[in-house]
C-alpha cells in the first residue's frame, strides 16, 4: 500500500513538472526577441556653424535669450562646455572643413582661407576653381568647388552610405561656408552674392542652372525687405553685457559719424544697390535662414526614412565681429536676433520634419580676440604687429646674411615660404636656414614663438602650441617658418576683432547637440572640433570620413 501511494505521488510530481515545463517553453516561444538597433535614423541632420562664435557668447547673453533658440538646444540636448579647435590657424575655411571632415588642415589640406601655392607659385583661395562656371550670376563669384579639400566629409559619407539617395544641401552667405560643408558630393551648395544683385548663386560643379524655386526666391522681395535701418531688438539700456555704444574701438558704416545705433545709412535703405552691407548686419543671418527654410520645403528634406542633411552657416556674426568687435552692443544684438532665427528654424523643423525626427549640432569655425586697442585701454597686454615694418626689417636681414632675397618666395598668413632650389644651389643647409630665420623673427615686436618646418616634420608634439601648429601644418602646402603672435596681439586695424591664433580666445567655441539619438546633459571633458564628424557618423551608423583623426564623443550619444 505504501509503495502504491509513493508511486502515485511520484507520478503526480512528474506530470506537474512536465506540464509546467511545457507552459514555460510556450511562453518563451511567445516572447519574440527585440531587434538590436545599431544606428539612429533621423530623417534629417541639420549642421549649424555660427561664424566667429566664442563659447562665452552663450553664457554672456544667456539671460536675454528666449526659450526656443539657444536655450532649447542646451536644455533639451547636450552641451560640450570645454570644446576647442586642436589646430591653428583658426580661420573660416579650415574651420568649416575641419568640422565636416573630422580632421585638421594637416590632413584635409585647407590650411587657410587663402594661401601661397608652392607648386603654382601664386596665392590660391580655398574654394576657387576656374574649371567651373558661375550659375545664377554673370560674375566670377560662382566659380567654386571643393577640389582643394583632400578628404571626404560626413556629408560625403552620408551620400555614399545611402547610395546617393540621402540629399545634401548647403547654404551660407560665404561661398566657402557652403562649398566645404557640402563636401564633394552635395546635391547643391548655395551662397549669397551681395553687391548690386543680392541673389543666391551656385557653381556648375553642382548644376547647370538654378532650380526654379531658387529663381523664384531671387525674383521675390525676400531680400529687399531687409534693406532697412538696424535698430536694437531690445532697449539698448538693457545691453549691460557690452561696452558703451559710442567708442573708438568699432568701425563705421559708410557716411556714419559714430558707430552707434540706429545704423541707417543710405545704402541700408536703398533697395536697388549695395546688398553687400546686409552681410554686416544680423539681417544677413535672417536672409540665410529664409533661404535655408525655402530649401527645406522645396527640396523635401526629411520627408522619408532616408536621412538627408541640411548644412547652414551663419556668416553675419563674423562680419559684425570684424567690424564692431567682441565687446560691442552690435555683437550682442546680432546674437539676440540669431537666437530668434534659431527658434524659427527649430519650429519649422518640428512642423515639417517632426519633433524627435531630426538631429541638430551647432558649433563655430573659430572664436575671436577682444579688440587689442580696447584691451590696452584696460591695462591688459595687447597690441598690433607692424607687418610692413617687420617685412622690411626681415628683407634687410636676409640680404645682409645671405647676399640675396631671392630665397624668400613668399610671406603670408604668419608663414615664410623659402625657395628650396635657390638654397640648394647656394650650397646652404635648409634646416640651418629655417632655424636662423626663426631666431631672427623671434626677436621682432609682437612675436611670441617661432617654429620651423623641420621641427614639425621631425617631431610629434602632443600638447601646447606646437601641437596645434603641427595639426594645422600640411607637409605639401604649408611654409618653412611659422610665427605665433603674442597673446592679445593681432595683425589688423585698430577697430573690430579678428582671429587665427592658437590662443584660447580663438579655439574655445560651443558644441551643442540635440534631437534624435542625443542625450540630455553636459560635459566639462575636453572635446575637439574633429570629434564632431565621427560622432554624427557613429550616430548614423555610417563610415567615418576617410581622413578622420577625431573620436566619437561617447557622452553625447544615447
CSV table of C-alpha atoms in Angstrom, one decimal, residues 74-509:
chain,number,residue,atom,x,y,z
A,74,UNK,CA,21.0,73.4,-24.3
A,75,UNK,CA,18.1,72.4,-22.2
A,76,UNK,CA,16.8,69.6,-24.5
A,77,UNK,CA,20.2,68.5,-25.7
A,78,UNK,CA,23.9,68.2,-24.8
A,79,UNK,CA,26.4,71.0,-24.1
A,80,UNK,CA,30.1,70.4,-24.6
A,81,UNK,CA,31.5,73.2,-22.4
A,82,UNK,CA,35.2,72.6,-23.0
A,83,UNK,CA,35.2,72.4,-26.8
A,84,UNK,CA,38.2,73.5,-28.7
A,85,UNK,CA,40.0,73.7,-32.0
A,86,UNK,CA,43.1,71.5,-31.8
A,87,UNK,CA,45.0,73.3,-34.6
A,88,UNK,CA,45.9,76.7,-35.9
A,89,UNK,CA,45.3,78.8,-38.0
A,90,UNK,CA,41.7,79.3,-36.7
A,91,UNK,CA,40.0,80.7,-39.8
A,92,UNK,CA,36.8,80.2,-41.7
A,93,UNK,CA,37.9,77.9,-44.5
A,94,UNK,CA,39.9,75.5,-42.2
A,95,UNK,CA,37.2,75.6,-39.6
A,96,UNK,CA,34.3,74.6,-41.9
A,97,UNK,CA,36.5,71.9,-43.4
A,98,UNK,CA,37.6,70.5,-40.0
A,99,UNK,CA,34.1,70.3,-38.6
A,100,UNK,CA,32.9,68.3,-41.6
A,101,UNK,CA,35.9,66.1,-42.3
A,102,UNK,CA,36.7,65.1,-38.7
A,103,UNK,CA,40.3,66.0,-39.1
A,104,UNK,CA,42.7,69.0,-39.3
A,105,UNK,CA,44.4,71.0,-42.0
A,106,UNK,CA,47.4,68.7,-41.8
A,107,UNK,CA,45.2,66.0,-43.4
A,108,UNK,CA,42.4,67.8,-45.2
A,109,UNK,CA,44.6,70.4,-46.7
A,110,UNK,CA,42.6,73.6,-46.2
A,111,UNK,CA,45.4,75.4,-44.4
A,112,UNK,CA,43.8,78.9,-44.6
A,113,UNK,CA,41.2,80.9,-46.5
A,114,UNK,CA,43.9,81.9,-48.9
A,115,UNK,CA,47.4,80.5,-49.1
A,116,UNK,CA,50.5,80.6,-51.3
A,117,UNK,CA,50.6,77.5,-53.6
A,118,UNK,CA,54.2,76.4,-53.8
A,119,UNK,CA,53.5,74.4,-57.0
A,120,UNK,CA,51.6,77.1,-58.8
A,121,UNK,CA,53.8,80.0,-57.4
A,122,UNK,CA,50.8,82.1,-56.6
A,123,UNK,CA,48.1,82.7,-53.9
A,124,UNK,CA,45.0,80.5,-54.1
A,125,UNK,CA,41.6,80.7,-52.5
A,126,UNK,CA,40.3,77.7,-50.6
A,127,UNK,CA,37.2,77.2,-52.7
A,128,UNK,CA,38.0,78.8,-56.1
A,129,UNK,CA,38.0,76.7,-59.2
A,130,UNK,CA,38.2,78.3,-62.7
A,131,UNK,CA,37.3,75.0,-64.3
A,132,UNK,CA,33.7,75.6,-63.3
A,133,UNK,CA,31.3,78.4,-64.3
A,134,UNK,CA,29.1,80.6,-62.2
A,135,UNK,CA,25.4,79.7,-62.0
A,136,UNK,CA,22.9,82.4,-61.4
A,137,UNK,CA,25.3,85.4,-62.0
A,138,UNK,CA,27.5,86.8,-64.8
A,139,UNK,CA,30.3,87.5,-62.3
A,140,UNK,CA,33.1,85.0,-61.3
A,141,UNK,CA,31.5,84.7,-57.8
A,142,UNK,CA,30.2,81.2,-58.6
A,143,UNK,CA,33.4,79.7,-60.0
A,144,UNK,CA,33.9,77.5,-56.9
A,145,UNK,CA,34.3,73.8,-55.9
A,146,UNK,CA,35.7,71.8,-53.0
A,147,UNK,CA,38.6,70.4,-55.1
A,148,UNK,CA,41.3,71.7,-52.7
A,149,UNK,CA,39.8,69.7,-49.8
A,150,UNK,CA,41.7,66.4,-49.9
A,151,UNK,CA,39.4,64.2,-47.8
A,152,UNK,CA,35.7,63.2,-47.6
A,153,UNK,CA,33.2,64.9,-45.3
A,154,UNK,CA,30.4,63.5,-43.2
A,155,UNK,CA,28.1,64.7,-45.9
A,156,UNK,CA,30.0,62.8,-48.5
A,157,UNK,CA,29.8,59.7,-46.3
A,158,UNK,CA,26.1,60.1,-46.0
A,159,UNK,CA,25.7,60.2,-49.8
A,160,UNK,CA,27.9,57.1,-50.1
A,161,UNK,CA,26.1,55.3,-47.3
A,162,UNK,CA,22.7,55.9,-48.8
A,163,UNK,CA,23.7,55.1,-52.4
A,164,UNK,CA,23.3,58.8,-53.2
A,165,UNK,CA,19.6,58.8,-52.0
A,166,UNK,CA,20.2,60.9,-49.0
A,167,UNK,CA,20.1,64.5,-50.1
A,168,UNK,CA,22.7,67.1,-49.0
A,169,UNK,CA,22.1,70.9,-49.4
A,170,UNK,CA,24.5,73.5,-48.0
A,171,UNK,CA,23.7,77.2,-47.5
A,172,UNK,CA,25.8,80.2,-46.4
A,173,UNK,CA,26.4,83.8,-47.2
A,174,UNK,CA,30.1,82.9,-47.8
A,175,UNK,CA,30.9,80.6,-50.6
A,176,UNK,CA,33.4,78.6,-48.5
A,177,UNK,CA,30.8,78.3,-45.8
A,178,UNK,CA,28.6,76.3,-48.2
A,179,UNK,CA,31.1,74.6,-50.5
A,180,UNK,CA,33.3,72.9,-47.8
A,181,UNK,CA,30.5,71.6,-45.6
A,182,UNK,CA,28.6,70.3,-48.7
A,183,UNK,CA,31.6,68.1,-49.5
A,184,UNK,CA,32.4,66.6,-52.9
A,185,UNK,CA,29.1,65.0,-53.5
A,186,UNK,CA,26.5,67.6,-52.3
A,187,UNK,CA,23.3,67.9,-54.4
A,188,UNK,CA,23.7,71.6,-54.1
A,189,UNK,CA,25.6,74.4,-52.4
A,190,UNK,CA,24.3,78.0,-52.5
A,191,UNK,CA,25.9,81.3,-51.4
A,192,UNK,CA,24.9,84.9,-51.4
A,193,UNK,CA,26.2,87.4,-53.9
A,194,UNK,CA,25.9,90.9,-52.3
A,195,UNK,CA,26.9,93.8,-54.4
A,196,UNK,CA,24.1,95.2,-56.6
A,197,UNK,CA,22.3,91.8,-57.0
A,198,UNK,CA,21.5,90.4,-53.6
A,199,UNK,CA,20.8,87.0,-55.0
A,200,UNK,CA,21.6,83.4,-54.2
A,201,UNK,CA,24.0,81.7,-56.6
A,202,UNK,CA,25.9,78.4,-57.2
A,203,UNK,CA,28.5,76.7,-59.4
A,204,UNK,CA,28.4,74.4,-62.4
A,205,UNK,CA,30.1,71.9,-60.2
A,206,UNK,CA,26.7,71.2,-58.8
A,207,UNK,CA,24.2,72.2,-61.5
A,208,UNK,CA,23.9,73.8,-64.9
A,209,UNK,CA,21.0,76.1,-64.0
A,210,UNK,CA,19.4,77.2,-60.7
A,211,UNK,CA,16.3,75.3,-59.7
A,212,UNK,CA,13.1,77.2,-60.4
A,213,UNK,CA,12.5,77.6,-56.7
A,214,UNK,CA,15.8,79.5,-56.4
A,215,UNK,CA,15.0,81.6,-59.4
A,216,UNK,CA,11.6,82.4,-57.8
A,217,UNK,CA,13.2,83.2,-54.5
A,218,UNK,CA,15.7,85.6,-56.1
A,219,UNK,CA,12.9,87.3,-58.1
A,220,UNK,CA,10.9,87.9,-54.9
A,221,UNK,CA,11.4,90.7,-52.4
A,222,UNK,CA,12.6,88.3,-49.7
A,223,UNK,CA,16.0,90.1,-49.5
A,224,UNK,CA,14.8,93.6,-50.3
A,225,UNK,CA,12.7,93.7,-47.1
A,226,UNK,CA,15.9,93.7,-45.0
A,227,UNK,CA,17.1,96.9,-46.6
A,228,UNK,CA,16.1,98.9,-43.5
A,229,UNK,CA,17.7,100.6,-40.5
A,230,UNK,CA,19.4,98.3,-38.0
A,231,UNK,CA,17.9,99.1,-34.6
A,232,UNK,CA,18.4,97.2,-31.4
A,233,UNK,CA,16.0,94.3,-30.7
A,234,UNK,CA,15.5,95.4,-27.1
A,235,UNK,CA,16.0,98.7,-25.3
A,236,UNK,CA,19.7,99.4,-25.7
A,237,UNK,CA,19.9,100.3,-22.0
A,238,UNK,CA,19.4,96.6,-21.2
A,239,UNK,CA,22.5,95.6,-23.1
A,240,UNK,CA,24.7,95.8,-20.0
A,241,UNK,CA,26.8,92.8,-21.1
A,242,UNK,CA,28.5,95.0,-23.7
A,243,UNK,CA,30.6,98.2,-23.7
A,244,UNK,CA,29.4,101.7,-24.5
A,245,UNK,CA,27.7,102.2,-27.8
A,246,UNK,CA,29.9,105.1,-28.8
A,247,UNK,CA,33.6,104.2,-28.6
A,248,UNK,CA,36.8,104.3,-30.6
A,249,UNK,CA,37.2,100.5,-31.0
A,250,UNK,CA,34.4,100.0,-33.6
A,251,UNK,CA,34.3,100.5,-37.3
A,252,UNK,CA,31.9,102.8,-39.1
A,253,UNK,CA,29.4,102.2,-41.9
A,254,UNK,CA,29.7,104.4,-44.9
A,255,UNK,CA,28.6,108.0,-44.1
A,256,UNK,CA,28.4,107.4,-40.4
A,257,UNK,CA,30.0,109.9,-37.9
A,258,UNK,CA,29.8,107.5,-34.9
A,259,UNK,CA,29.5,103.7,-34.6
A,260,UNK,CA,26.1,104.0,-32.8
A,261,UNK,CA,22.6,102.7,-33.1
A,262,UNK,CA,20.5,103.1,-35.1
A,263,UNK,CA,22.5,102.2,-38.2
A,264,UNK,CA,20.5,103.7,-41.1
A,265,UNK,CA,23.0,104.8,-43.8
A,266,UNK,CA,21.5,105.5,-47.3
A,267,UNK,CA,22.9,102.2,-48.6
A,268,UNK,CA,20.9,100.3,-46.0
A,269,UNK,CA,17.8,102.0,-47.1
A,270,UNK,CA,18.3,101.9,-50.9
A,271,UNK,CA,16.6,98.9,-52.4
A,272,UNK,CA,18.4,99.0,-55.8
A,273,UNK,CA,22.0,98.8,-54.8
A,274,UNK,CA,24.6,97.6,-52.3
A,275,UNK,CA,23.3,94.4,-50.8
A,276,UNK,CA,26.8,93.7,-49.5
A,277,UNK,CA,26.2,95.9,-46.5
A,278,UNK,CA,23.5,93.4,-45.3
A,279,UNK,CA,26.2,90.9,-44.5
A,280,UNK,CA,27.5,93.3,-41.8
A,281,UNK,CA,24.1,93.2,-40.0
A,282,UNK,CA,22.1,90.5,-38.3
A,283,UNK,CA,19.7,90.6,-41.2
A,284,UNK,CA,22.3,88.6,-43.2
A,285,UNK,CA,21.6,85.7,-40.8
A,286,UNK,CA,17.9,86.1,-41.3
A,287,UNK,CA,18.3,86.1,-45.1
A,288,UNK,CA,20.3,82.9,-44.8
A,289,UNK,CA,17.6,81.2,-42.7
A,290,UNK,CA,14.9,82.4,-45.1
A,291,UNK,CA,16.7,80.7,-47.9
A,292,UNK,CA,17.5,77.6,-45.9
A,293,UNK,CA,13.9,77.1,-44.9
A,294,UNK,CA,12.9,77.5,-48.6
A,295,UNK,CA,15.4,74.7,-49.4
A,296,UNK,CA,13.9,72.6,-46.6
A,297,UNK,CA,10.5,73.0,-48.2
A,298,UNK,CA,11.2,72.9,-51.9
A,299,UNK,CA,13.8,70.0,-51.7
A,300,UNK,CA,11.5,67.9,-49.5
A,301,UNK,CA,14.3,67.4,-46.9
A,302,UNK,CA,13.4,65.0,-44.1
A,303,UNK,CA,10.3,63.6,-45.8
A,304,UNK,CA,11.2,59.9,-45.9
A,305,UNK,CA,13.1,57.3,-44.0
A,306,UNK,CA,16.4,58.0,-45.7
A,307,UNK,CA,18.4,60.6,-43.8
A,308,UNK,CA,19.0,64.0,-45.5
A,309,UNK,CA,21.5,66.7,-44.5
A,310,UNK,CA,21.0,70.5,-44.3
A,311,UNK,CA,24.2,72.4,-43.7
A,312,UNK,CA,23.7,76.0,-42.6
A,313,UNK,CA,26.5,78.5,-41.9
A,314,UNK,CA,25.5,81.9,-40.3
A,315,UNK,CA,28.2,84.3,-41.6
A,316,UNK,CA,27.0,87.7,-40.4
A,317,UNK,CA,28.2,87.0,-36.9
A,318,UNK,CA,31.7,87.1,-38.4
A,319,UNK,CA,31.2,90.2,-40.4
A,320,UNK,CA,29.7,92.1,-37.4
A,321,UNK,CA,32.5,90.8,-35.1
A,322,UNK,CA,35.2,92.0,-37.6
A,323,UNK,CA,33.6,95.4,-37.9
A,324,UNK,CA,32.5,96.2,-34.3
A,325,UNK,CA,34.4,93.7,-32.1
A,326,UNK,CA,33.7,91.2,-29.3
A,327,UNK,CA,32.6,93.8,-26.7
A,328,UNK,CA,30.2,95.8,-28.9
A,329,UNK,CA,26.4,96.2,-28.5
A,330,UNK,CA,26.2,95.3,-32.2
A,331,UNK,CA,27.6,91.8,-31.5
A,332,UNK,CA,25.1,91.4,-28.6
A,333,UNK,CA,22.2,92.5,-30.7
A,334,UNK,CA,23.3,90.1,-33.5
A,335,UNK,CA,23.3,87.1,-31.2
A,336,UNK,CA,19.9,88.0,-29.7
A,337,UNK,CA,18.5,88.2,-33.2
A,338,UNK,CA,20.2,84.9,-34.2
A,339,UNK,CA,18.5,83.4,-31.1
A,340,UNK,CA,15.1,84.3,-32.7
A,341,UNK,CA,16.2,82.8,-36.0
A,342,UNK,CA,17.2,79.6,-34.4
A,343,UNK,CA,13.8,79.4,-32.7
A,344,UNK,CA,12.2,80.0,-36.1
A,345,UNK,CA,14.4,77.2,-37.5
A,346,UNK,CA,13.5,74.7,-34.8
A,347,UNK,CA,9.8,75.5,-35.0
A,348,UNK,CA,9.9,74.8,-38.8
A,349,UNK,CA,11.8,71.5,-38.3
A,350,UNK,CA,9.1,70.5,-35.7
A,351,UNK,CA,6.4,71.2,-38.2
A,352,UNK,CA,7.9,69.9,-41.4
A,353,UNK,CA,10.1,67.0,-40.2
A,354,UNK,CA,8.6,66.2,-36.8
A,355,UNK,CA,9.6,66.5,-33.2
A,356,UNK,CA,12.1,63.8,-32.4
A,357,UNK,CA,12.7,63.0,-36.1
A,358,UNK,CA,15.8,65.2,-36.7
A,359,UNK,CA,19.2,65.8,-35.2
A,360,UNK,CA,21.0,69.1,-34.8
A,361,UNK,CA,24.5,70.1,-34.0
A,362,UNK,CA,25.7,73.7,-33.5
A,363,UNK,CA,29.3,74.8,-33.4
A,364,UNK,CA,31.6,77.6,-34.7
A,365,UNK,CA,34.5,77.8,-37.2
A,366,UNK,CA,36.7,79.8,-34.8
A,367,UNK,CA,36.4,82.3,-31.9
A,368,UNK,CA,37.8,85.9,-31.8
A,369,UNK,CA,40.1,88.2,-29.8
A,370,UNK,CA,38.9,91.3,-28.0
A,371,UNK,CA,39.9,94.4,-29.9
A,372,UNK,CA,43.5,94.8,-28.9
A,373,UNK,CA,43.3,98.6,-28.6
A,374,UNK,CA,40.4,98.1,-26.1
A,375,UNK,CA,42.4,95.6,-24.1
A,376,UNK,CA,45.3,98.1,-23.9
A,377,UNK,CA,42.9,100.7,-22.6
A,378,UNK,CA,42.1,98.2,-19.8
A,379,UNK,CA,45.8,97.7,-19.0
A,380,UNK,CA,45.8,94.2,-20.5
A,381,UNK,CA,48.9,93.4,-22.6
A,382,UNK,CA,47.9,93.6,-26.2
A,383,UNK,CA,48.8,95.3,-29.5
A,384,UNK,CA,49.3,95.1,-33.2
A,385,UNK,CA,52.0,93.7,-35.4
A,386,UNK,CA,53.6,96.2,-37.8
A,387,UNK,CA,53.7,93.7,-40.6
A,388,UNK,CA,55.1,96.1,-43.2
A,389,UNK,CA,57.9,97.2,-40.8
A,390,UNK,CA,58.6,93.5,-40.0
A,391,UNK,CA,58.9,92.5,-43.6
A,392,UNK,CA,61.2,95.4,-44.4
A,393,UNK,CA,63.5,94.6,-41.5
A,394,UNK,CA,63.4,90.9,-42.4
A,395,UNK,CA,64.4,91.6,-46.0
A,396,UNK,CA,67.3,93.6,-44.8
A,397,UNK,CA,68.4,90.8,-42.6
A,398,UNK,CA,68.1,88.2,-45.4
A,399,UNK,CA,70.0,90.5,-47.8
A,400,UNK,CA,72.8,91.1,-45.3
A,401,UNK,CA,73.1,87.4,-44.2
A,402,UNK,CA,72.7,85.6,-47.5
A,403,UNK,CA,73.6,88.2,-50.1
A,404,UNK,CA,70.2,87.9,-51.8
A,405,UNK,CA,66.5,87.9,-51.0
A,406,UNK,CA,65.6,85.6,-53.9
A,407,UNK,CA,65.5,82.7,-51.5
A,408,UNK,CA,62.3,84.2,-49.9
A,409,UNK,CA,59.4,83.1,-52.2
A,410,UNK,CA,56.5,84.5,-50.1
A,411,UNK,CA,55.4,85.7,-46.7
A,412,UNK,CA,51.7,85.4,-45.7
A,413,UNK,CA,49.4,84.1,-43.0
A,414,UNK,CA,52.2,84.1,-40.4
A,415,UNK,CA,54.4,81.9,-42.5
A,416,UNK,CA,57.6,82.3,-44.5
A,417,UNK,CA,58.0,80.2,-47.7
A,418,UNK,CA,61.5,79.6,-48.9
A,419,UNK,CA,62.8,78.7,-52.4
A,420,UNK,CA,64.4,75.3,-51.8
A,421,UNK,CA,66.1,75.2,-55.2
A,422,UNK,CA,67.9,78.5,-54.6
A,423,UNK,CA,69.0,77.4,-51.2
A,424,UNK,CA,70.3,74.2,-52.6
A,425,UNK,CA,72.1,76.0,-55.4
A,426,UNK,CA,73.8,78.2,-52.9
A,427,UNK,CA,75.0,75.1,-51.0
A,428,UNK,CA,73.1,76.1,-47.9
A,429,UNK,CA,71.6,73.7,-45.4
A,430,UNK,CA,67.8,74.1,-45.4
A,431,UNK,CA,67.4,73.1,-41.8
A,432,UNK,CA,70.0,75.7,-40.7
A,433,UNK,CA,68.4,78.5,-42.9
A,434,UNK,CA,65.0,77.7,-41.3
A,435,UNK,CA,66.4,77.9,-37.8
A,436,UNK,CA,68.3,81.1,-38.5
A,437,UNK,CA,65.2,82.8,-39.9
A,438,UNK,CA,63.1,81.5,-37.0
A,439,UNK,CA,65.5,83.0,-34.5
A,440,UNK,CA,65.6,86.3,-36.3
A,441,UNK,CA,61.8,86.6,-36.4
A,442,UNK,CA,61.5,85.6,-32.7
A,443,UNK,CA,63.2,88.9,-31.8
A,444,UNK,CA,60.5,91.1,-33.5
A,445,UNK,CA,58.0,93.0,-31.6
A,446,UNK,CA,54.7,91.2,-31.1
A,447,UNK,CA,56.1,87.7,-31.9
A,448,UNK,CA,55.8,85.2,-29.1
A,449,UNK,CA,57.2,82.0,-30.7
A,450,UNK,CA,58.5,80.7,-34.0
A,451,UNK,CA,58.8,77.1,-35.3
A,452,UNK,CA,60.4,75.6,-38.4
A,453,UNK,CA,59.0,73.1,-40.8
A,454,UNK,CA,61.9,70.8,-39.9
A,455,UNK,CA,60.7,70.8,-36.3
A,456,UNK,CA,57.1,70.0,-37.3
A,457,UNK,CA,58.3,67.3,-39.7
A,458,UNK,CA,60.7,65.5,-37.4
A,459,UNK,CA,58.9,65.7,-34.1
A,460,UNK,CA,55.5,64.6,-32.7
A,461,UNK,CA,54.0,67.2,-30.3
A,462,UNK,CA,51.2,66.1,-28.0
A,463,UNK,CA,50.3,69.3,-26.3
A,464,UNK,CA,50.7,73.0,-26.2
A,465,UNK,CA,51.0,75.5,-29.1
A,466,UNK,CA,53.5,73.3,-31.2
A,467,UNK,CA,50.8,70.6,-31.1
A,468,UNK,CA,48.2,73.0,-32.5
A,469,UNK,CA,50.6,74.3,-35.2
A,470,UNK,CA,51.6,70.7,-36.2
A,471,UNK,CA,47.9,69.8,-36.7
A,472,UNK,CA,47.5,72.9,-38.9
A,473,UNK,CA,50.7,72.3,-40.9
A,474,UNK,CA,50.4,70.4,-44.1
A,475,UNK,CA,53.7,69.0,-45.4
A,476,UNK,CA,53.0,69.8,-49.1
A,477,UNK,CA,51.2,73.1,-48.7
A,478,UNK,CA,52.5,74.9,-45.6
A,479,UNK,CA,55.5,77.2,-45.1
A,480,UNK,CA,59.1,76.8,-43.8
A,481,UNK,CA,58.8,79.1,-40.8
A,482,UNK,CA,55.7,79.7,-38.6
A,483,UNK,CA,55.2,82.7,-36.5
A,484,UNK,CA,53.0,82.8,-33.4
A,485,UNK,CA,51.8,86.3,-32.2
A,486,UNK,CA,51.9,87.3,-28.5
A,487,UNK,CA,48.5,86.7,-26.7
A,488,UNK,CA,46.3,89.7,-27.4
A,489,UNK,CA,48.2,90.8,-30.4
A,490,UNK,CA,46.9,90.8,-34.0
A,491,UNK,CA,47.8,91.9,-37.5
A,492,UNK,CA,44.6,94.0,-38.0
A,493,UNK,CA,43.3,97.6,-38.0
A,494,UNK,CA,42.6,99.3,-34.7
A,495,UNK,CA,38.8,98.7,-34.8
A,496,UNK,CA,37.0,95.4,-34.7
A,497,UNK,CA,38.0,91.8,-33.7
A,498,UNK,CA,39.9,89.2,-35.7
A,499,UNK,CA,41.1,85.6,-35.2
A,500,UNK,CA,43.5,83.0,-36.5
A,501,UNK,CA,45.8,82.3,-33.5
A,502,UNK,CA,46.2,79.2,-31.4
A,503,UNK,CA,45.2,81.1,-28.2
A,504,UNK,CA,42.2,80.1,-26.1
A,505,UNK,CA,40.1,83.1,-27.3
A,506,UNK,CA,40.3,81.7,-30.8
A,507,UNK,CA,40.0,78.0,-30.0
A,508,UNK,CA,37.2,77.8,-27.4
A,509,UNK,CA,33.8,77.5,-29.2
